[in-house]
mmCIF file of C-alpha atoms in Angstrom:
data_model
loop_
_atom_site.group_PDB
_atom_site.id
_atom_site.type_symbol
_atom_site.label_atom_id
_atom_site.label_comp_id
_atom_site.label_asym_id
_atom_site.label_seq_id
_atom_site.Cartn_x
_atom_site.Cartn_y
_atom_site.Cartn_z
ATOM 1 C CA MET A 1 -63.054 -124.772 42.708
ATOM 2 C CA SER A 2 -63.285 -120.987 42.863
ATOM 3 C CA ALA A 3 -62.593 -119.590 46.324
ATOM 4 C CA ALA A 4 -64.055 -116.500 47.966
ATOM 5 C CA ILE A 5 -61.719 -114.853 50.481
ATOM 6 C CA ILE A 6 -63.736 -113.180 53.206
ATOM 7 C CA THR A 7 -61.771 -110.708 55.313
ATOM 8 C CA ALA A 8 -64.377 -108.404 56.836
ATOM 9 C CA SER A 9 -65.853 -109.280 60.225
ATOM 10 C CA THR A 10 -69.325 -109.207 58.697
ATOM 11 C CA LEU A 11 -70.111 -109.190 54.995
ATOM 12 C CA ALA A 12 -73.609 -108.828 53.594
ATOM 13 C CA GLY A 13 -74.122 -108.833 49.843
ATOM 14 C CA CYS A 14 -76.739 -109.200 47.170
ATOM 15 C CA SER A 15 -75.870 -110.366 43.684
ATOM 16 C CA THR A 16 -77.325 -112.091 40.693
ATOM 17 C CA ALA A 17 -76.250 -115.733 40.674
ATOM 18 C CA PRO A 18 -74.193 -116.720 37.620
ATOM 19 C CA GLU A 19 -75.897 -118.745 34.951
ATOM 20 C CA ALA A 20 -74.590 -122.159 33.989
ATOM 21 C CA ARG A 21 -72.470 -121.287 30.979
ATOM 22 C CA ALA A 22 -69.347 -122.389 29.175
ATOM 23 C CA PRO A 23 -66.396 -122.050 31.577
ATOM 24 C CA GLN A 24 -63.200 -120.282 30.702
ATOM 25 C CA GLY A 25 -59.695 -121.655 30.503
ATOM 26 C CA ASP A 26 -59.452 -124.389 33.107
ATOM 27 C CA ALA A 27 -62.968 -125.749 32.453
ATOM 28 C CA ALA A 28 -64.164 -124.990 35.967
ATOM 29 C CA PRO A 29 -67.556 -126.587 36.599
ATOM 30 C CA PRO A 30 -70.449 -124.235 35.803
ATOM 31 C CA ARG A 31 -72.317 -122.914 38.814
ATOM 32 C CA LEU A 32 -75.928 -123.944 38.841
ATOM 33 C CA ALA A 33 -78.660 -121.461 39.689
ATOM 34 C CA LEU A 34 -81.838 -123.474 39.135
ATOM 35 C CA PRO A 35 -85.290 -122.244 40.191
ATOM 36 C CA PRO A 36 -86.247 -123.353 43.708
ATOM 37 C CA ALA A 37 -89.420 -125.008 42.374
ATOM 38 C CA ALA A 38 -87.359 -127.239 40.067
ATOM 39 C CA LEU A 39 -86.532 -129.406 43.100
ATOM 40 C CA GLY A 40 -90.079 -130.749 42.963
ATOM 41 C CA CYS A 41 -90.910 -130.693 46.675
ATOM 42 C CA GLU A 42 -90.743 -128.565 49.801
ATOM 43 C CA LEU A 43 -88.011 -129.324 52.325
ATOM 44 C CA ALA A 44 -86.839 -128.396 55.797
ATOM 45 C CA LEU A 45 -83.719 -130.442 56.558
ATOM 46 C CA GLN A 46 -81.047 -130.340 59.237
ATOM 47 C CA GLN A 47 -77.663 -131.273 57.802
ATOM 48 C CA HIS A 48 -74.081 -131.727 58.945
ATOM 49 C CA LEU A 49 -71.297 -130.643 56.580
ATOM 50 C CA VAL A 50 -67.597 -131.520 56.614
ATOM 51 C CA VAL A 51 -65.456 -129.446 54.245
ATOM 52 C CA HIS A 52 -62.104 -130.811 53.103
ATOM 53 C CA ALA A 53 -59.919 -128.285 51.248
ATOM 54 C CA PRO A 54 -56.377 -128.967 49.968
ATOM 55 C CA GLY A 55 -53.724 -128.292 52.585
ATOM 56 C CA GLN A 56 -56.209 -127.287 55.281
ATOM 57 C CA PRO A 57 -57.802 -129.092 58.220
ATOM 58 C CA ALA A 58 -61.378 -130.269 57.801
ATOM 59 C CA GLN A 59 -64.060 -127.805 58.868
ATOM 60 C CA GLU A 60 -67.401 -128.951 60.259
ATOM 61 C CA LEU A 61 -70.633 -126.994 59.998
ATOM 62 C CA ASP A 62 -74.275 -127.603 60.823
ATOM 63 C CA ALA A 63 -76.878 -126.435 58.347
ATOM 64 C CA LEU A 64 -80.593 -125.912 57.941
ATOM 65 C CA LEU A 65 -81.792 -126.204 54.344
ATOM 66 C CA GLU A 66 -85.284 -124.951 53.531
ATOM 67 C CA VAL A 67 -86.775 -125.042 50.043
ATOM 68 C CA ASP A 68 -90.212 -124.048 48.796
ATOM 69 C CA ALA A 69 -91.511 -123.060 45.375
ATOM 70 C CA GLN A 70 -90.149 -119.510 45.683
ATOM 71 C CA THR A 71 -86.990 -119.681 47.778
ATOM 72 C CA VAL A 72 -83.960 -121.682 48.832
ATOM 73 C CA ARG A 73 -82.615 -120.801 52.286
ATOM 74 C CA LEU A 74 -79.444 -122.286 53.735
ATOM 75 C CA ALA A 75 -78.270 -121.285 57.209
ATOM 76 C CA LEU A 76 -74.887 -122.494 58.475
ATOM 77 C CA VAL A 77 -73.852 -122.703 62.129
ATOM 78 C CA HIS A 78 -70.529 -123.607 63.774
ATOM 79 C CA LEU A 79 -70.248 -124.238 67.530
ATOM 80 C CA GLY A 80 -73.458 -122.343 68.141
ATOM 81 C CA GLN A 81 -72.362 -119.293 66.146
ATOM 82 C CA ARG A 82 -74.213 -118.349 62.971
ATOM 83 C CA VAL A 83 -71.709 -118.538 60.135
ATOM 84 C CA GLY A 84 -73.883 -117.373 57.289
ATOM 85 C CA VAL A 85 -77.259 -117.371 55.580
ATOM 86 C CA ILE A 86 -77.756 -117.832 51.834
ATOM 87 C CA VAL A 87 -81.087 -116.993 50.204
ATOM 88 C CA TRP A 88 -81.871 -117.709 46.524
ATOM 89 C CA ASP A 89 -85.195 -116.654 45.017
ATOM 90 C CA GLY A 90 -84.495 -117.779 41.464
ATOM 91 C CA GLN A 91 -83.193 -114.365 40.445
ATOM 92 C CA GLN A 92 -80.936 -112.985 43.140
ATOM 93 C CA LEU A 93 -78.531 -114.631 45.568
ATOM 94 C CA GLN A 94 -78.326 -112.901 48.927
ATOM 95 C CA ALA A 95 -75.596 -113.823 51.400
ATOM 96 C CA GLU A 96 -75.039 -112.657 54.962
ATOM 97 C CA LEU A 97 -71.676 -113.992 56.033
ATOM 98 C CA SER A 98 -69.839 -113.705 59.339
ATOM 99 C CA ARG A 99 -66.092 -113.726 59.866
ATOM 100 C CA TRP A 100 -66.364 -117.460 60.600
ATOM 101 C CA TRP A 101 -67.519 -118.269 57.074
ATOM 102 C CA PRO A 102 -64.998 -120.702 55.483
ATOM 103 C CA ALA A 103 -62.875 -118.785 53.011
ATOM 104 C CA GLN A 104 -62.941 -121.750 50.610
ATOM 105 C CA LEU A 105 -66.695 -121.506 50.068
ATOM 106 C CA ALA A 106 -68.193 -118.984 47.669
ATOM 107 C CA PRO A 107 -71.952 -118.694 48.409
ATOM 108 C CA ALA A 108 -72.824 -119.282 44.737
ATOM 109 C CA GLN A 109 -70.723 -122.452 44.825
ATOM 110 C CA VAL A 110 -72.557 -123.715 47.905
ATOM 111 C CA LEU A 111 -75.904 -123.184 46.172
ATOM 112 C CA GLY A 112 -74.665 -124.832 42.982
ATOM 113 C CA ASP A 113 -73.208 -127.850 44.769
ATOM 114 C CA MET A 114 -76.414 -128.445 46.727
ATOM 115 C CA GLN A 115 -78.447 -128.233 43.540
ATOM 116 C CA LEU A 116 -76.050 -130.539 41.723
ATOM 117 C CA ALA A 117 -76.560 -133.154 44.444
ATOM 118 C CA LEU A 118 -80.265 -132.755 45.203
ATOM 119 C CA TRP A 119 -82.139 -131.291 42.233
ATOM 120 C CA PRO A 120 -83.506 -133.658 39.537
ATOM 121 C CA VAL A 121 -80.992 -134.782 36.932
ATOM 122 C CA ASP A 122 -83.134 -133.672 33.999
ATOM 123 C CA ALA A 123 -83.475 -130.133 35.389
ATOM 124 C CA ILE A 124 -79.711 -129.926 35.854
ATOM 125 C CA ALA A 125 -78.978 -131.327 32.391
ATOM 126 C CA ARG A 126 -81.138 -128.657 30.720
ATOM 127 C CA ALA A 127 -79.116 -125.912 32.430
ATOM 128 C CA LEU A 128 -75.659 -127.223 31.493
ATOM 129 C CA PRO A 129 -73.556 -125.845 28.626
ATOM 130 C CA ALA A 130 -73.310 -128.108 25.580
ATOM 131 C CA SER A 131 -69.773 -129.258 26.470
ATOM 132 C CA TRP A 132 -70.879 -130.574 29.873
ATOM 133 C CA MET A 133 -72.716 -133.803 30.732
ATOM 134 C CA LEU A 134 -74.302 -135.144 33.900
ATOM 135 C CA GLN A 135 -74.569 -138.911 34.234
ATOM 136 C CA GLU A 136 -76.121 -141.136 36.872
ATOM 137 C CA VAL A 137 -74.026 -144.156 37.788
ATOM 138 C CA GLY A 138 -75.642 -147.284 39.364
ATOM 139 C CA THR A 139 -76.809 -147.415 42.945
ATOM 140 C CA PRO A 140 -74.140 -148.705 45.371
ATOM 141 C CA SER A 141 -75.018 -151.915 47.197
ATOM 142 C CA GLY A 142 -76.894 -151.199 50.396
ATOM 143 C CA SER A 143 -77.407 -147.518 49.639
ATOM 144 C CA ALA A 144 -80.887 -146.041 49.798
ATOM 145 C CA SER A 145 -79.809 -142.490 49.012
ATOM 146 C CA GLY A 146 -79.672 -142.690 45.226
ATOM 147 C CA SER A 147 -77.257 -143.213 42.380
ATOM 148 C CA ALA A 148 -73.932 -141.456 42.084
ATOM 149 C CA ARG A 149 -73.727 -138.496 39.715
ATOM 150 C CA ARG A 150 -70.789 -137.513 37.534
ATOM 151 C CA LEU A 151 -70.407 -134.107 35.952
ATOM 152 C CA SER A 152 -67.983 -134.321 33.056
ATOM 153 C CA HIS A 153 -66.466 -131.940 30.529
ATOM 154 C CA GLN A 154 -65.487 -133.360 27.159
ATOM 155 C CA GLY A 155 -65.348 -136.860 28.609
ATOM 156 C CA GLN A 156 -63.384 -136.008 31.755
ATOM 157 C CA THR A 157 -65.045 -136.204 35.171
ATOM 158 C CA ARG A 158 -64.840 -132.858 36.967
ATOM 159 C CA VAL A 159 -67.219 -133.429 39.874
ATOM 160 C CA GLU A 160 -68.588 -136.609 41.413
ATOM 161 C CA ILE A 161 -71.495 -136.737 43.830
ATOM 162 C CA ARG A 162 -71.885 -140.097 45.507
ATOM 163 C CA PRO A 163 -74.039 -141.508 48.278
ATOM 164 C CA ALA A 164 -72.421 -141.837 51.688
ATOM 165 C CA GLY A 165 -74.427 -144.537 53.402
ATOM 166 C CA SER A 166 -78.213 -144.225 53.497
ATOM 167 C CA ASP A 167 -78.301 -140.749 54.977
ATOM 168 C CA GLY A 168 -75.794 -138.571 53.195
ATOM 169 C CA PHE A 169 -73.610 -137.850 50.218
ATOM 170 C CA GLU A 170 -70.239 -136.409 49.316
ATOM 171 C CA ILE A 171 -69.201 -134.029 46.561
ATOM 172 C CA VAL A 172 -65.679 -134.487 45.207
ATOM 173 C CA TYR A 173 -63.928 -132.158 42.775
ATOM 174 C CA ALA A 174 -61.380 -133.926 40.582
ATOM 175 C CA ALA A 175 -59.095 -130.879 40.461
ATOM 176 C CA GLY A 176 -57.503 -129.962 43.772
ATOM 177 C CA ALA A 177 -59.036 -132.845 45.743
ATOM 178 C CA TRP A 178 -61.609 -130.521 47.326
ATOM 179 C CA GLN A 179 -64.608 -132.319 48.792
ATOM 180 C CA LEU A 180 -67.719 -131.750 50.846
ATOM 181 C CA ARG A 181 -69.421 -134.482 52.884
ATOM 182 C CA VAL A 182 -73.045 -133.884 53.836
ATOM 183 C CA ALA A 183 -75.116 -135.892 56.315
ATOM 184 C CA SER A 184 -78.636 -135.150 55.119
ATOM 185 C CA PRO A 185 -81.962 -136.952 55.706
ATOM 186 C CA GLY A 186 -82.919 -138.693 52.493
ATOM 187 C CA GLY A 187 -79.393 -138.451 51.118
ATOM 188 C CA MET A 188 -79.493 -137.515 47.436
ATOM 189 C CA ARG A 189 -83.238 -138.194 47.244
ATOM 190 C CA PRO A 190 -84.681 -135.723 49.759
ATOM 191 C CA CYS A 191 -88.086 -135.539 48.066
ATOM 192 C CA ALA A 192 -88.743 -139.267 48.456
ATOM 193 C CA ASN A 193 -90.202 -138.817 51.928
ATOM 194 C CA ALA A 194 -91.273 -135.179 51.581
ATOM 195 C CA GLY A 195 -94.841 -133.974 51.410
ATOM 196 C CA GLU A 196 -96.502 -132.905 48.228
ATOM 197 C CA GLY A 197 -94.232 -131.279 45.640
ATOM 198 C CA ALA A 198 -93.757 -127.550 45.457
#
């Protein structure tokens, strides 16, 4: 996973999110930047995130994810302090990050990982480079949160997204053992109980 090192006490930026395209060299997973409306519903979810990075203690964050037809907003909080806000309007990614933002997490990667877990498989598949494939793997026994997903490059799994109980999921990168566990209402199928689609 690419890492963003944040050293300033407060960093506010605005950039165009990278398109999903053929990776260079180490076949790093492409970063998704799908339109907000491609999710297919409007959401306002409270989530709990646990970040596991190689050689570092786990970091826990609370999050509020809001999605409508025009915008994705993700606000992260740790121990009552606002860590950062990410806003994606389908064209530009805006990030306001405090000094508490985890250095392992690039804002574009956070957006891409959430979309990889929550957005419809067919929408993701259309955005992937030709050498990449997203597969759904059967529903685990007793899980109501959806099938596991595997993102592979030339037959090798690079990222796996799998249900964690009925109310969450985890994202695991094959290289470097980096993973993110998310407790999220609806798990990997957040639109199942949402109102009318966006």
